[in-house]
Short mmCIF file of C-alpha atoms in Angstrom, two decimals:
data_model
loop_
_atom_site.label_atom_id
_atom_site.label_comp_id
_atom_site.label_asym_id
_atom_site.label_seq_id
_atom_site.Cartn_x
_atom_site.Cartn_y
_atom_site.Cartn_z
CA MET A 75 130.13 46.17 160.69
CA PRO A 76 128.99 43.53 158.13
CA LYS A 77 131.89 41.14 157.17
CA LYS A 78 133.60 41.86 154.15
CA LYS A 79 132.50 39.19 151.45
CA LYS A 80 135.56 37.24 149.82
CA ILE A 81 135.80 35.94 146.33
CA GLY A 82 135.27 32.27 146.28
CA SER A 83 133.77 32.26 150.03
CA TYR A 84 130.69 30.41 150.22
CA PRO A 85 129.01 27.81 152.79
CA ASN A 86 130.35 24.35 152.16
CA VAL A 87 129.27 21.86 154.65
CA MET A 88 126.30 20.72 152.51
CA ILE A 89 128.61 19.89 149.31
CA VAL A 90 131.42 17.91 151.68
CA VAL A 91 128.80 16.18 152.99
CA SER A 92 127.09 15.15 149.77
CA LEU A 93 130.62 14.28 148.36
CA THR A 94 131.39 12.30 151.24
CA ALA A 95 128.24 10.01 151.28
CA ALA A 96 128.35 9.60 147.48
CA LEU A 97 132.24 8.54 147.54
CA PHE A 98 131.41 6.11 150.51
CA LEU A 99 128.70 4.34 148.89
CA ILE A 100 131.18 4.56 145.47
CA GLY A 101 134.07 3.07 147.37
CA PHE A 102 131.59 0.36 149.38
CA CYS A 103 130.64 -0.98 145.98
CA GLY A 104 134.25 -1.08 144.88
CA MET A 105 135.11 -2.99 148.14
CA LEU A 106 132.35 -5.60 147.65
CA VAL A 107 133.46 -6.35 144.47
CA ILE A 108 137.18 -6.59 145.10
CA GLN A 109 136.31 -8.95 148.15
CA SER A 110 133.91 -10.98 145.79
CA LYS A 111 136.53 -11.56 143.14
CA LYS A 112 138.89 -12.70 146.00
CA LEU A 113 136.03 -15.15 147.45
CA VAL A 114 135.95 -16.47 143.70
CA SER A 115 139.21 -16.79 143.21
CA ILE A 116 139.48 -18.93 146.65
CA ILE A 117 136.90 -21.00 145.59
CA ARG A 118 138.41 -21.40 141.85
CA GLN A 119 141.69 -22.41 143.82
CA ASN A 120 139.57 -25.34 145.99
CA ILE A 121 137.80 -26.83 142.81
CA GLU A 122 138.39 -30.55 142.89
CA VAL A 123 138.08 -33.10 140.35
CA ARG A 124 138.01 -36.65 141.77
CA ILE A 125 139.84 -39.42 139.98
CA PHE A 126 138.58 -43.16 140.73
CA LEU A 127 140.71 -45.93 139.98
CA GLU A 128 139.93 -49.50 138.95
CA LYS A 129 139.55 -51.55 142.09
CA THR A 130 141.95 -54.51 140.28
CA LEU A 131 144.60 -51.71 139.91
CA SER A 132 147.82 -52.39 141.36
CA ASP A 133 150.11 -50.40 143.44
CA PRO A 134 152.68 -50.14 140.33
CA GLY A 135 149.65 -49.12 138.14
CA ARG A 136 148.24 -46.42 140.92
CA ASP A 137 151.67 -44.86 141.03
CA SER A 138 151.70 -44.63 136.83
CA VAL A 139 148.39 -42.99 137.09
CA LEU A 140 149.59 -40.59 139.54
CA GLN A 141 152.72 -39.53 137.39
CA ILE A 142 150.75 -38.84 134.31
CA VAL A 143 148.09 -36.84 136.18
CA GLN A 144 150.83 -34.89 137.87
CA GLN A 145 152.38 -33.76 134.39
CA LYS A 146 148.98 -31.92 133.47
CA ALA A 147 148.88 -28.46 132.69
CA PHE A 148 145.60 -27.94 134.44
CA VAL A 149 146.99 -29.05 137.84
CA GLN A 150 147.37 -26.60 140.38
CA THR A 151 150.92 -26.88 142.30
CA ASN A 152 151.62 -25.42 145.76
CA GLY A 153 155.23 -24.70 146.15
CA GLY A 154 156.16 -26.38 142.97
CA THR A 155 154.36 -30.07 143.98
CA PRO A 156 151.05 -30.73 142.12
CA ALA A 157 148.10 -30.60 144.34
CA VAL A 158 146.87 -34.39 144.12
CA THR A 159 146.08 -36.71 146.87
CA PHE A 160 145.43 -40.24 147.30
CA VAL A 161 142.57 -41.53 148.90
CA SER A 162 142.33 -44.85 149.90
CA LYS A 163 138.66 -46.77 149.96
CA GLU A 164 139.38 -47.12 153.58
CA GLU A 165 139.68 -43.31 154.04
CA ALA A 166 136.74 -42.93 151.71
CA ALA A 167 134.13 -45.17 153.98
CA LYS A 168 135.63 -43.65 156.84
CA GLU A 169 134.34 -40.36 155.90
CA PHE A 170 131.34 -41.62 154.47
CA MET A 171 130.39 -42.86 157.67
CA GLU A 172 131.24 -40.17 159.59
CA GLY A 173 129.14 -37.90 157.64
CA THR A 174 125.76 -40.36 157.70
CA LYS A 175 126.46 -41.92 160.97
CA GLU A 176 125.67 -45.02 159.21
CA ASP A 177 127.68 -48.17 158.67
CA PHE A 178 127.21 -49.68 155.36
CA THR A 179 129.54 -52.36 155.21
CA ALA A 180 127.83 -53.83 157.61
CA PHE A 181 124.98 -54.83 155.85
CA LEU A 182 126.93 -55.01 152.56
CA GLY A 183 129.58 -57.21 153.80
CA GLU A 184 132.06 -55.35 151.77
CA ASN A 185 133.57 -51.75 150.78
CA PRO A 186 132.10 -50.81 147.51
CA LEU A 187 134.07 -47.91 147.17
CA ARG A 188 137.19 -47.41 145.28
CA ASP A 189 140.68 -45.76 145.82
CA SER A 190 141.01 -42.24 144.06
CA TYR A 191 142.97 -38.79 143.53
CA GLN A 192 142.00 -35.78 144.40
CA VAL A 193 143.06 -33.14 142.04
CA LYS A 194 143.10 -29.50 142.55
CA ILE A 195 142.46 -27.58 139.48
CA GLN A 196 144.09 -24.21 138.10
CA GLU A 197 141.97 -21.07 138.58
CA ASP A 198 141.84 -20.24 134.71
CA TYR A 199 140.25 -23.80 134.10
CA PHE A 200 137.26 -22.88 136.05
CA GLU A 201 134.90 -22.81 133.10
CA GLU A 202 132.07 -25.81 132.57
CA ALA A 203 133.75 -26.25 128.94
CA LYS A 204 137.30 -26.56 130.52
CA LEU A 205 136.17 -29.11 133.09
CA LYS A 206 134.30 -31.15 130.65
CA LEU A 207 137.77 -31.39 128.63
CA ILE A 208 139.27 -32.45 132.07
CA LYS A 209 137.04 -35.03 132.61
CA ALA A 210 137.35 -36.53 129.29
CA ASP A 211 141.15 -36.46 129.31
CA LEU A 212 141.67 -37.85 132.43
CA GLU A 213 139.42 -41.03 131.62
CA THR A 214 141.67 -42.07 128.55
CA ILE A 215 144.63 -42.72 131.41
CA ASN A 216 144.81 -46.39 131.82
CA GLY A 217 143.35 -47.74 135.46
CA VAL A 218 140.85 -44.86 135.57
CA TYR A 219 137.71 -45.89 136.07
CA GLU A 220 135.65 -42.66 136.37
CA VAL A 221 136.20 -38.86 136.81
CA VAL A 222 133.63 -36.87 138.70
CA TYR A 223 133.47 -32.99 139.66
CA GLN A 224 130.62 -30.54 140.70
CA GLU A 225 128.68 -30.34 137.17
CA ASP A 226 127.44 -26.62 136.64
CA LEU A 227 129.24 -25.28 139.43
CA ALA A 228 131.73 -23.22 137.50
CA ASP A 229 128.78 -21.83 135.31
CA SER A 230 126.65 -21.20 138.39
CA ILE A 231 129.49 -18.93 140.04
CA ASN A 232 130.45 -16.99 136.79
CA ARG A 233 126.98 -16.30 135.82
CA ASN A 234 126.22 -14.81 139.46
CA ILE A 235 129.45 -13.19 140.04
CA THR A 236 129.07 -11.41 136.60
CA LYS A 237 125.29 -10.18 137.50
CA LEU A 238 126.94 -9.05 140.92
CA TYR A 239 129.57 -6.86 139.16
CA ILE A 240 127.02 -5.47 136.72
CA VAL A 241 124.53 -4.42 139.53
CA LEU A 242 127.22 -2.92 141.53
CA SER A 243 129.14 -0.85 138.98
CA SER A 244 125.41 0.26 137.56
CA PHE A 245 124.91 1.59 141.20
CA ALA A 246 128.14 3.44 141.40
CA LEU A 247 127.58 4.84 138.06
CA VAL A 248 124.05 6.11 139.03
CA MET A 249 125.26 7.19 142.23
CA LEU A 250 127.89 9.50 140.46
CA ILE A 251 125.71 10.88 138.11
CA ILE A 252 123.26 11.58 140.77
CA ILE A 253 126.13 13.48 142.88
CA VAL A 254 127.66 15.49 140.00
CA LEU A 255 124.02 16.73 139.35
CA LEU A 256 123.46 17.38 142.94
CA ILE A 257 126.92 19.31 143.61
CA ASN A 258 126.37 21.23 140.32
CA ASN A 259 122.67 22.57 141.84
CA THR A 260 124.64 23.62 145.11
CA ILE A 261 127.85 25.25 143.82
CA LYS A 262 125.61 26.96 141.21
CA LEU A 263 123.45 27.99 144.07
CA ALA A 264 126.20 29.10 146.32
CA ILE A 265 128.01 31.25 143.39
CA TYR A 266 124.88 32.73 142.57
CA SER A 267 125.15 34.64 145.76
CA GLN A 268 128.75 36.07 144.48
CA ARG A 269 127.51 37.11 141.02
CA PHE A 270 127.77 40.59 141.52
CA LEU A 271 131.31 40.34 143.27
CA ILE A 272 132.18 38.26 140.18
CA ARG A 273 131.12 40.94 137.73
CA SER A 274 132.86 43.78 139.49
CA MET A 275 136.07 42.03 139.37
CA GLN A 276 135.24 41.95 135.54
CA LEU A 277 134.94 45.36 135.60
CA VAL A 278 138.06 46.39 136.89
CA GLY A 279 139.76 44.08 134.49
CA ALA A 280 140.30 40.78 136.46
CA THR A 281 140.59 37.83 133.91
CA ASN A 282 138.82 34.94 134.09
CA GLY A 283 141.52 32.91 135.35
CA PHE A 284 142.33 35.05 138.12
CA ILE A 285 138.38 34.88 139.21
CA GLN A 286 138.11 31.24 139.01
CA GLN A 287 141.27 30.72 140.77
CA PRO A 288 139.73 30.72 144.42
CA PHE A 289 136.57 29.08 143.37
CA LEU A 290 138.25 25.92 141.84
CA LEU A 291 140.82 25.78 144.93
CA ARG A 292 137.89 25.73 147.58
CA GLY A 293 136.09 22.92 144.76
CA ALA A 294 139.27 20.90 145.04
CA THR A 295 139.41 21.64 148.94
CA GLN A 296 136.01 20.38 149.30
CA GLY A 297 136.65 17.29 147.11
CA LEU A 298 139.77 16.46 149.03
CA VAL A 299 138.05 16.82 152.45
CA GLY A 300 135.02 14.79 151.00
CA GLY A 301 137.52 11.79 149.78
CA ILE A 302 139.35 12.11 153.12
CA MET A 303 136.47 11.44 155.12
CA ALA A 304 134.71 8.94 152.99
CA ILE A 305 137.72 6.83 153.20
CA ILE A 306 138.05 6.92 156.89
CA LEU A 307 134.36 5.58 157.32
CA LEU A 308 135.11 2.79 154.54
CA VAL A 309 138.30 1.88 156.61
CA VAL A 310 136.31 1.91 160.28
CA LEU A 311 133.62 0.15 158.35
CA GLN A 312 136.05 -2.40 157.21
CA GLN A 313 137.60 -3.12 160.58
CA VAL A 314 134.48 -3.36 162.60
CA ALA A 315 133.31 -5.85 159.87
CA ILE A 316 136.60 -7.92 159.71
CA ARG A 317 136.23 -7.95 163.58
CA ASN A 318 132.74 -9.49 163.55
CA ILE A 319 132.63 -11.61 161.06
CA GLU A 320 134.69 -14.70 161.07
CA GLY A 321 137.17 -15.41 157.51
CA LEU A 322 136.27 -11.97 156.19
CA SER A 323 140.07 -11.28 156.72
CA MET A 324 140.83 -13.92 154.20
CA LEU A 325 138.87 -11.87 151.51
CA GLN A 326 141.38 -8.51 151.95
CA GLU A 327 143.82 -7.49 148.95
CA TYR A 328 145.24 -4.47 150.90
CA ASP A 329 147.22 -3.44 147.51
CA LYS A 330 143.54 -3.05 145.89
CA LEU A 331 142.19 -1.48 148.72
CA ALA A 332 144.88 0.89 149.06
CA PHE A 333 144.55 1.75 145.00
CA LEU A 334 140.43 2.07 145.27
CA LEU A 335 140.95 4.42 148.40
CA ALA A 336 143.49 6.84 146.08
CA SER A 337 140.82 6.68 143.27
CA LEU A 338 138.28 7.97 145.55
CA LEU A 339 140.42 10.78 146.99
CA LEU A 340 141.19 11.76 142.93
CA LEU A 341 137.70 11.51 142.24
CA GLY A 342 136.58 13.63 144.85
CA VAL A 343 139.01 16.45 143.77
CA ALA A 344 137.84 15.97 140.03
CA ILE A 345 134.13 16.41 140.92
CA GLY A 346 134.88 19.42 142.74
CA ILE A 347 136.93 21.08 140.35
CA VAL A 348 134.69 20.20 137.34
CA SER A 349 131.76 20.95 138.94
CA THR A 350 133.06 24.47 140.38
CA TYR A 351 134.46 25.09 136.86
CA GLN A 352 131.07 24.27 135.05
CA SER A 353 129.04 26.17 137.44
CA LEU A 354 131.37 29.40 137.28
CA ALA A 355 131.66 29.64 133.86
CA ARG A 356 127.77 30.13 133.28
CA TYR A 357 128.34 33.14 135.51
CA LEU A 358 131.80 34.71 133.63
CA LYS A 359 129.69 34.80 130.31
CA MET A 360 126.16 36.14 131.39
CA ALA A 361 125.09 39.61 130.51
CA LEU A 362 124.74 42.40 133.17
CA ASP A 363 120.72 42.32 132.80
CA ASP A 364 120.80 38.52 133.34
CA LEU A 365 122.10 39.01 136.84
CA TYR A 366 118.94 40.63 138.32
#
């Protein structure tokens, strides 16, 4: 005896697989955005401005420069302490010789380098225009010979990260549109097999809401399952990457990741419900002759 067909019952493996794939790719793009933002934040927090001092500057003069620099609003603080580090010309010469493997003092007869301060700048000032203003401001201090920083670094990073966000956002949007269209067509084909059952229920007086309920429940379940599977895949991928890529753990922001995964779950349920509702509405309004 053939199995009795129930309202809202149709194969859902293909729909769940499609949803899982789409939500996984969207979530992967989101993870890349979160980690790239964290990487940029780390770079910004470690950008330094080098203040070279006059060679004739005395110790009291050097301390005076330090006090002025520490009071600047753009100086980064660690636990309330300004991130300003003194580097003597002897330390600078040692670092230079370790890097080049050459003793330049041997043929120069003296150390031409200068005492300096390394100043870490707050993240909000990570723009080329602001860094130029910082340079001009610091060079007005008595005893300061020159202020240097990596020019064009800020603008280069900001431009590249903006391009990355645009590419990832565009890819995620295209994937969302494609998967909605794909799932709409898949659900339409699935509901097509139940079009006569839907019409029979209408003929005995069933309301549209009563007919839609099992279909929408199934769509929500499909979206939920697809979202859960996508989340599992993303978490597994993340843990494998953390274990195999050194330093990747520093880029993890678990509060933002939790929000992203929760959003994927809600997005999956929303896609399942909306796609089912749109596909079902066609058959609820279709004339009897059009069903054949």
